[in-house]
Amino acid sequence: MRIEDLLRRNAIGRPGDTALICDERTMTWHELDEAANRLANALRQLGYRPQERVAVVLSNCHHIPVSYFGLWKANLVNVAISTRLTEPEVRRILVHSGASAVICEGPVAVAAAAGVETVRHVFTVDGSVGGATPMSELTAGTRADDPPVLGTGDDLRSIRYTSGTTGRPKGCMATHAQQLASVSNFLIEVPPPREGPTFLSVPMTLGVGAFYLTAASYLGVPLLIRQRFRPDAFLADVERYGVAHAFLVPTMLVDLAARLAGESVPPPRTLRLVGYGGAPVSWATVRAVTAGLGCELYQGLGATEAGGYATLLTPDDHRWLLARPSPSPVVPVGRPAAYARARIDGEDGRELPPGETGELRLRSASTFSGYWCQPEETREALRDGWLSLGDVAWRDERGYIYLVDRKQGVIRSGSQNVYAAEVEAVLLSCPGVRRAAAVGVADERFGESVKALVVTEPDGGPSEADLIAYCAERLASHKRPRSVEFVADLPVDEGGKVRRAVLAELLKGGL
C-alpha cells in the first residue's frame, strides 16, 4: 500500500467532503485527487521517471498537499525544503539530492536552481518568476484521471533534510511503508477524533507535515493549514471550523499557555485533543494548557530518522503523571509506541537499568532507510539495526523516557558533564520564564561554566539573582548557571528546537 491510496479511497468514498482548508480556500477530496492526478500526469508527459527527486520549496498552502500527492502518484520522490533557507542552503540540497525539478514560490528557490545541472524544470505556484513555468500552465489541459500505479510501498516517498541543529543537514530517506507504519502506530495509541478538522501551522515541509497529512487522509477528516500560529487566531479557527485536533510545537504551546493565563477564555467547545513535541516542555505549561483548553494532550519523540512517533505519551499517561509528583521538571517523551522498541545503553553498549543515564536507541518499522549518499553516517546511525541519534536519556521504573540532552550538547565543567537540556528544564520550570537555553562559556578555573540565556514573560520575570538562587535549590553546584543574560528571543528551528550551532555563532559575536 502507498500513501496516495488513502486519497484515492476518500475521493471515491467521500468525494464531496472537505479535505483541505487553507487561507479561506477549501478543497474536497475529489478536487484534491484531481489536482494531484493532473500534476502526476503532466510530469509523466514531460518524461519524469519513477524515483526521480523533485524538490518542494513552499510555505504552508494548498499547493503542498497537491504537490506531495501528485509526486507520489507519479512515483517520484519528494525533497521538501524549508522556505526559511537561504539561496546557498537551498542550492546545496538541490545538488546533493540530485533533484530533477523544483516546485516553489518566490525568487530564492528559482535562483538557487539556476546552474544546478540535474534540474530540468522549475515550476512556480505564484506566477512566472525568473523564467520559471507557472504550475497552472504545467497542469492546464492534462488528464484528471489516475495515472497507472507505478510503484510499491517499499519505494522512497521522500528525502527530508534534517534541520542541522548540530551541523550540516543530512538527507533522510523514507518509504511509503515506513510512513504508513508510523501513522498506524499513532492511530493505535492516540486515536484522534473524527468529528472535526485537524489544525496544523507547523511548516508542512517538516516531517510532521506529511505525517499529519497522511493521518488526516487515513481518518478522512479535513486538514486546516495555517501559515503561522497566533493564539487568538488559533482559538478563532477552533470556534469557526469546529477543530477537534491540533498539533503545536512547544513555542506555540508556551504562547498559548500565556494567552490562556492572560484573561478568562472560555474552553473551546469542539477541541478534544492537542499534540505537541520537538523540544522540552515544562509541566507548568502542560497544566496551563490543560486547564485553559479543557482537552486532552499527547506528545512523543518523533525525529526525522525515526519516521514519526517512536515513543508516545498518551492522554492516559498525562492524566496519570499529572496526578503525581514528577521526578523531572520537564515532561517525559513517553514510552515506546506500539510496534516500536527503545533502550538506554551505556558506554559499553550494554542496556542500562531504570534510573541510569545513557544513549537512547530506537527500533521500529518506521525507522528511516538511511542518509542519501552518506553510507558512513548511515552505518553510524543504524548500528546493529538500532537507530542512534545521540540523544542522552533515562527511563523510570514504569518505562517513561526522559530526554536529558544530545551528546553534542554537553558542557564540560570541572571535568564533569553538564547536559544543557537538564539545566534548561529547571530554567523553564521557574515562574516568569518563557524560553531558555543553557550554553557553555570559557572559564579559567573550570574550563567551561554554564551560562543561561533567558526570555521572560511580557509582564516580567525573575532577576538574575532570583534565577541563580532558583537553580541552586534544584541543581548540583557544577550544573548551576554562573551567569544569566536576558534576551529578546532565541534562535529556534521550525520544530521549536534551539539552534545550538546558530546560538554558538551569535555568542562569538557578542549576541
XYZ file of C-alpha atoms in Angstrom:
511
model
C 0.000 0.000 0.000
C 1.086 3.571 -0.718
C 0.065 6.886 0.849
C -1.815 8.113 -2.219
C -4.126 5.084 -1.893
C -5.708 6.902 1.062
C -6.504 9.903 -1.132
C -7.923 7.666 -3.834
C -10.159 5.911 -1.295
C -11.538 9.213 0.042
C -12.109 10.595 -3.459
C -14.322 7.581 -4.165
C -15.990 7.152 -0.773
C -16.459 10.796 0.314
C -15.837 12.918 -2.813
C -17.766 15.994 -1.651
C -16.361 16.119 1.877
C -13.825 18.815 2.718
C -10.197 17.645 2.572
C -8.283 20.925 2.988
C -8.873 24.368 4.473
C -6.152 26.922 3.798
C -6.354 30.736 3.632
C -10.145 30.630 3.296
C -9.810 28.211 0.373
C -11.298 24.736 0.672
C -10.793 21.625 -1.444
C -12.879 18.468 -1.404
C -11.316 15.027 -1.580
C -12.426 14.799 -5.221
C -10.836 18.166 -6.068
C -7.597 17.287 -4.283
C -7.428 13.935 -6.061
C -7.997 15.501 -9.488
C -5.400 18.233 -8.868
C -2.838 15.613 -7.811
C -3.671 13.487 -10.861
C -3.138 16.442 -13.204
C 0.276 17.131 -11.703
C 1.296 13.466 -11.868
C 0.158 13.111 -15.482
C 1.866 16.372 -16.502
C 5.189 15.261 -15.024
C 4.918 11.868 -16.696
C 4.279 13.588 -20.039
C 7.488 15.571 -19.534
C 9.403 12.316 -19.202
C 9.977 12.134 -15.461
C 10.762 8.559 -14.480
C 9.925 6.714 -11.242
C 12.043 7.616 -8.205
C 13.497 10.824 -9.640
C 13.751 13.535 -6.993
C 11.594 16.672 -7.087
C 12.174 19.488 -4.584
C 9.188 21.238 -2.988
C 10.083 24.678 -1.586
C 6.765 26.108 -0.398
C 5.321 27.794 2.663
C 2.074 26.378 4.045
C -0.602 26.418 1.338
C -2.888 24.034 -0.530
C -0.172 23.509 -3.147
C 1.844 21.391 -0.695
C -0.710 18.534 -0.356
C -1.374 18.745 -4.106
C 2.368 18.532 -4.806
C 3.009 15.707 -2.349
C 0.156 13.540 -3.619
C 0.949 14.390 -7.247
C 4.580 13.362 -6.851
C 3.638 10.145 -5.087
C 1.093 9.254 -7.781
C 3.902 9.610 -10.352
C 6.198 7.540 -8.060
C 8.556 10.478 -7.672
C 10.492 11.299 -4.505
C 9.586 14.459 -2.622
C 12.521 16.547 -1.370
C 10.828 19.051 0.959
C 12.884 22.195 1.625
C 12.113 24.981 4.075
C 11.392 28.435 2.657
C 13.457 29.853 5.532
C 16.683 28.593 3.978
C 18.963 30.917 2.060
C 19.770 30.567 -1.624
C 23.116 28.781 -0.968
C 21.443 26.401 1.502
C 18.686 25.515 -0.984
C 21.226 25.050 -3.780
C 23.318 22.723 -1.596
C 20.300 20.452 -1.050
C 19.342 20.519 -4.735
C 22.850 19.476 -5.714
C 23.194 16.828 -3.012
C 19.805 15.236 -3.718
C 20.239 15.361 -7.493
C 16.813 16.986 -7.839
C 15.368 16.868 -11.367
C 12.719 19.544 -10.827
C 11.693 22.215 -8.331
C 8.180 23.260 -7.266
C 8.477 26.561 -5.437
C 7.351 30.095 -4.690
C 9.277 33.367 -4.912
C 12.700 34.122 -6.333
C 15.014 32.402 -3.809
C 14.445 28.809 -4.925
C 14.326 29.859 -8.588
C 17.731 31.495 -8.231
C 19.057 28.527 -6.241
C 18.076 26.125 -9.031
C 19.893 28.142 -11.691
C 23.030 26.336 -12.749
C 22.223 23.072 -10.936
C 22.979 20.506 -13.634
C 20.344 17.950 -12.662
C 17.402 20.404 -12.547
C 15.435 20.256 -15.817
C 12.385 22.310 -14.836
C 11.385 24.897 -12.232
C 7.654 25.340 -11.561
C 6.225 28.211 -9.511
C 2.846 28.429 -7.776
C 2.772 32.248 -7.767
C 3.017 33.042 -11.470
C 6.048 33.410 -13.672
C 9.198 34.170 -11.662
C 12.595 34.439 -13.296
C 11.631 32.409 -16.329
C 10.141 29.515 -14.338
C 6.989 27.768 -15.575
C 3.766 28.550 -13.659
C 2.127 25.448 -12.187
C -1.170 26.491 -13.763
C 0.485 26.318 -17.170
C 2.064 22.940 -16.398
C -1.237 21.272 -15.483
C -3.543 23.072 -17.952
C -5.306 20.578 -20.180
C -3.770 17.491 -18.593
C -5.872 14.469 -17.704
C -7.505 14.373 -14.276
C -7.835 10.591 -14.042
C -5.492 8.380 -12.062
C -2.146 7.570 -13.671
C -1.170 3.885 -13.706
C 0.124 2.577 -10.372
C 3.874 2.752 -10.833
C 5.347 1.541 -7.557
C 5.072 -0.279 -4.242
C 5.117 0.654 -0.594
C 8.844 -0.035 -0.454
C 9.651 2.809 -2.867
C 11.126 6.024 -1.497
C 8.498 8.701 -0.889
C 10.781 11.428 0.469
C 14.289 12.609 1.205
C 13.916 15.070 4.040
C 16.938 17.027 5.153
C 17.461 17.353 8.885
C 17.277 20.775 10.492
C 21.007 20.848 11.067
C 20.942 21.871 14.760
C 24.326 20.192 15.221
C 25.869 20.609 11.777
C 25.195 20.426 8.052
C 21.822 18.796 7.192
C 21.680 15.176 6.008
C 19.040 13.696 3.689
C 16.831 11.140 5.459
C 15.340 8.560 3.079
C 11.859 7.234 3.882
C 9.439 4.882 2.118
C 5.661 4.811 1.859
C 5.526 1.695 4.050
C 7.552 3.382 6.798
C 5.210 6.395 6.895
C 2.108 4.203 6.990
C 3.622 2.112 9.808
C 4.321 5.266 11.806
C 0.813 6.650 11.313
C -0.668 3.261 12.261
C 1.355 3.342 15.495
C -0.069 6.779 16.241
C -3.676 5.857 15.446
C -3.479 2.771 17.676
C -2.072 4.658 20.668
C -3.768 8.056 20.284
C -6.848 7.763 18.090
C -7.667 11.365 17.086
C -11.307 12.465 16.953
C -13.130 12.298 13.624
C -15.688 14.997 14.474
C -13.753 17.944 13.039
C -10.607 19.153 11.272
C -7.004 18.680 12.354
C -5.174 22.014 12.780
C -1.565 22.414 11.635
C 0.541 25.566 11.394
C 3.924 23.884 11.684
C 5.676 24.166 8.279
C 4.488 21.264 6.143
C 7.981 20.876 4.713
C 8.889 19.375 8.106
C 8.282 15.690 8.709
C 5.158 16.403 10.760
C 3.569 17.954 7.661
C 3.484 14.741 5.643
C 2.738 12.773 8.823
C -0.448 14.660 9.708
C -1.488 14.874 6.048
C -1.290 11.074 5.983
C -3.115 10.737 9.316
C -5.924 13.089 8.236
C -6.246 11.179 4.958
C -6.406 7.888 6.842
C -9.226 9.241 9.052
C -10.965 11.081 6.211
C -11.018 14.383 8.141
C -10.108 17.869 6.853
C -6.640 19.310 7.424
C -6.746 23.007 8.359
C -3.399 24.579 7.381
C -2.168 27.978 8.516
C 0.976 29.911 7.562
C 1.762 30.955 11.124
C 0.490 30.487 14.650
C -1.147 33.186 16.734
C -3.045 32.138 19.870
C -6.091 34.341 19.222
C -6.301 33.289 15.569
C -5.990 29.638 16.610
C -8.834 29.943 19.114
C -10.943 31.686 16.452
C -10.230 28.861 13.970
C -11.278 26.283 16.547
C -14.623 28.027 17.005
C -15.230 28.800 13.332
C -14.321 25.414 11.853
C -15.003 23.121 14.793
C -11.386 21.998 15.065
C -11.210 18.750 17.040
C -7.461 18.005 16.971
C -4.332 20.162 16.707
C -0.578 19.723 16.718
C 1.619 22.503 18.148
C 5.365 22.814 18.655
C 6.463 23.861 22.174
C 6.898 27.554 21.325
C 3.254 27.622 20.214
C 2.195 25.767 23.344
C 4.042 28.273 25.548
C 2.446 31.239 23.733
C -0.976 29.626 24.005
C -0.494 28.994 27.731
C 0.421 32.673 28.214
C -2.680 33.753 26.291
C -4.958 31.474 28.294
C -3.486 32.807 31.537
C -3.860 36.440 30.465
C -7.623 36.659 30.769
C -10.658 34.470 31.034
C -11.060 32.480 27.814
C -13.946 30.003 27.637
C -12.770 26.469 26.748
C -13.331 25.670 23.050
C -16.423 23.575 22.508
C -15.043 21.202 19.873
C -11.340 20.800 20.665
C -10.734 17.304 22.031
C -7.022 16.620 21.553
C -3.770 18.617 21.249
C -0.408 17.096 20.383
C 2.950 18.709 20.978
C 6.625 17.806 20.614
C 10.007 18.767 19.228
C 11.598 20.350 22.307
C 11.343 20.150 26.130
C 8.082 21.327 27.692
C 7.562 22.152 31.360
C 4.807 20.682 33.488
C 3.644 24.239 34.231
C 2.907 24.789 30.535
C 1.099 21.460 30.246
C -1.047 22.256 33.287
C -1.894 25.730 31.972
C -2.934 24.421 28.548
C -4.890 21.508 30.019
C -6.793 23.831 32.356
C -7.371 26.529 29.743
C -8.473 24.335 26.846
C -10.196 21.573 28.769
C -8.905 18.958 26.320
C -6.513 16.013 26.366
C -2.831 16.202 25.412
C -0.282 13.833 23.909
C 3.332 14.093 22.850
C 6.133 11.867 21.632
C 9.636 11.570 20.276
C 9.498 11.884 16.512
C 12.889 12.583 14.966
C 13.100 12.669 11.169
C 15.184 9.497 11.219
C 12.594 7.749 13.410
C 9.984 8.303 10.700
C 7.392 9.605 13.146
C 6.496 8.771 16.727
C 8.851 6.141 18.159
C 7.588 6.948 21.660
C 4.263 8.353 22.804
C 2.942 9.962 25.961
C -0.775 9.316 25.601
C -3.670 11.223 27.187
C -3.942 8.412 29.766
C -0.240 8.844 30.556
C -0.747 12.594 31.008
C -3.601 12.042 33.444
C -1.608 9.511 35.463
C 1.534 11.663 35.630
C -0.289 14.927 36.371
C -1.781 13.330 39.470
C 1.657 12.514 40.924
C 4.896 14.293 41.830
C 7.222 14.301 38.836
C 10.865 13.193 39.034
C 11.708 15.773 36.372
C 10.656 19.393 35.706
C 10.043 18.530 32.047
C 7.507 16.148 30.575
C 8.795 12.706 29.507
C 8.582 11.789 25.821
C 6.558 8.731 26.735
C 7.049 5.015 26.334
C 7.767 3.004 23.169
C 4.860 3.215 20.739
C 3.053 0.110 19.522
C 5.384 -1.978 17.345
C 8.415 0.047 18.483
C 11.227 -0.626 20.942
C 13.539 1.638 22.921
C 16.582 1.036 25.086
C 19.097 3.089 27.070
C 22.698 1.952 26.516
C 25.858 2.680 28.467
C 29.276 3.490 27.023
C 29.982 -0.250 26.639
C 26.843 -0.770 24.530
C 25.005 -2.715 27.217
C 21.443 -1.826 28.166
C 21.194 0.159 31.386
C 18.634 -0.380 34.171
C 15.970 2.220 35.041
C 17.305 5.417 36.573
C 20.675 5.369 34.809
C 21.531 7.858 32.058
C 22.841 6.694 28.685
C 22.280 6.812 24.941
C 18.717 6.333 23.692
C 18.368 3.820 20.846
C 15.185 3.065 18.914
C 13.845 0.353 16.638
C 10.595 0.212 14.661
C 9.105 -0.452 11.235
C 9.050 3.302 10.575
C 12.811 3.847 11.030
C 14.319 5.593 8.016
C 16.269 3.775 5.292
C 19.440 5.814 5.779
C 21.051 9.072 4.698
C 21.066 9.822 0.972
C 24.549 9.169 -0.474
C 26.118 9.074 3.011
C 26.851 5.407 3.827
C 29.240 6.073 6.717
C 26.757 8.323 8.508
C 24.043 5.718 7.871
C 26.129 2.954 9.459
C 26.780 5.167 12.473
C 23.065 5.953 12.907
C 21.847 2.375 12.345
C 24.202 0.276 14.460
C 23.058 -3.355 14.739
C 19.627 -2.380 13.421
C 19.053 0.147 16.212
C 18.663 3.853 15.483
C 21.127 6.049 17.386
C 20.702 9.821 17.202
C 22.966 10.905 20.040
C 20.117 11.555 22.477
C 21.040 11.141 26.143
C 18.129 9.875 28.246
C 16.980 7.785 31.194
C 13.820 5.843 31.954
C 11.909 5.332 35.170
C 10.507 2.121 36.629
C 7.297 2.411 34.593
C 9.217 2.805 31.340
C 8.707 6.550 30.814
C 11.671 8.021 28.942
C 13.136 11.388 29.925
C 15.452 13.169 27.498
C 18.468 14.781 29.119
C 20.297 16.234 26.118
C 22.128 15.421 22.925
C 25.690 14.150 23.156
C 26.764 17.171 21.120
C 25.121 19.486 23.683
C 27.352 18.562 26.600
C 29.041 21.307 28.626
C 32.286 20.117 30.216
C 32.665 21.893 33.552
C 35.345 20.954 36.065
C 35.859 17.512 34.431
C 32.139 16.755 34.780
C 29.472 16.562 32.084
C 26.612 19.046 32.268
C 23.700 18.441 29.911
C 22.288 21.715 28.636
C 18.756 20.336 28.396
C 18.793 19.367 32.078
C 19.643 22.949 33.059
C 17.081 24.300 30.589
C 14.381 22.105 32.116
C 14.927 23.739 35.509
C 15.047 27.237 33.999
C 11.771 26.622 32.148
C 10.083 25.495 35.358
C 10.775 28.877 37.005
C 7.709 31.175 37.012
C 8.112 34.061 34.589
C 10.494 32.248 32.214
C 9.116 31.779 28.711
C 12.134 30.318 26.894
C 15.656 29.397 27.941
C 18.926 27.982 26.675
C 21.997 26.848 28.598
C 25.414 27.220 26.971
C 28.999 26.623 27.945
C 31.321 29.620 28.167
C 35.060 29.690 28.768
C 36.016 29.569 32.428
C 39.621 29.936 33.598
C 39.139 27.610 36.551
C 36.617 25.031 35.318
C 37.337 25.027 31.579
C 33.671 25.773 30.923
C 30.882 27.103 33.092
C 27.150 27.278 32.498
C 25.534 30.462 31.221
C 21.759 30.861 30.938
C 20.091 32.793 28.124
C 16.540 33.617 29.153
C 13.419 35.097 27.554
C 10.984 36.252 30.234
C 7.222 36.634 30.048
C 5.999 40.003 28.676
C 4.735 41.098 32.089
C 8.079 40.457 33.755
C 10.105 37.636 35.218
C 12.808 36.735 37.720
C 16.050 38.672 38.132
C 19.478 37.140 37.549
C 19.913 36.632 41.289
C 16.470 35.040 41.572
C 17.228 32.582 38.766
C 20.621 31.603 40.121
C 19.080 31.025 43.551
C 16.220 29.032 41.998
C 18.684 26.776 40.177
C 20.856 26.407 43.290
C 17.942 24.677 45.019
C 17.427 22.241 42.143
C 20.808 21.548 40.518
C 24.190 20.286 41.665
C 26.804 23.008 42.037
C 28.629 22.203 38.781
C 25.339 22.382 36.833
C 24.158 25.764 38.091
C 24.327 28.806 35.793
C 27.044 31.183 36.968
C 25.588 33.997 34.874
C 22.279 34.881 33.240
C 21.703 37.022 30.172
C 18.190 38.179 29.342
C 17.488 38.243 25.596
C 14.530 39.257 23.433
C 14.363 35.855 21.732
C 16.323 32.699 20.941
C 17.123 31.199 17.529
C 14.939 28.146 17.014
C 14.259 25.906 14.046
C 10.804 25.315 12.605
C 10.244 22.482 15.059
C 10.854 24.761 18.043
C 14.303 23.410 18.957
C 17.055 25.830 19.893
C 19.566 26.006 17.044
C 22.713 25.490 19.072
C 25.041 25.989 16.111
C 23.465 29.396 15.385
C 23.488 30.261 19.076
C 27.202 29.470 19.267
C 27.923 31.831 16.367
C 25.836 34.579 17.962
C 27.724 34.167 21.222
C 31.028 34.515 19.391
C 29.811 37.847 18.047
C 28.561 39.017 21.417
C 24.908 38.003 20.803
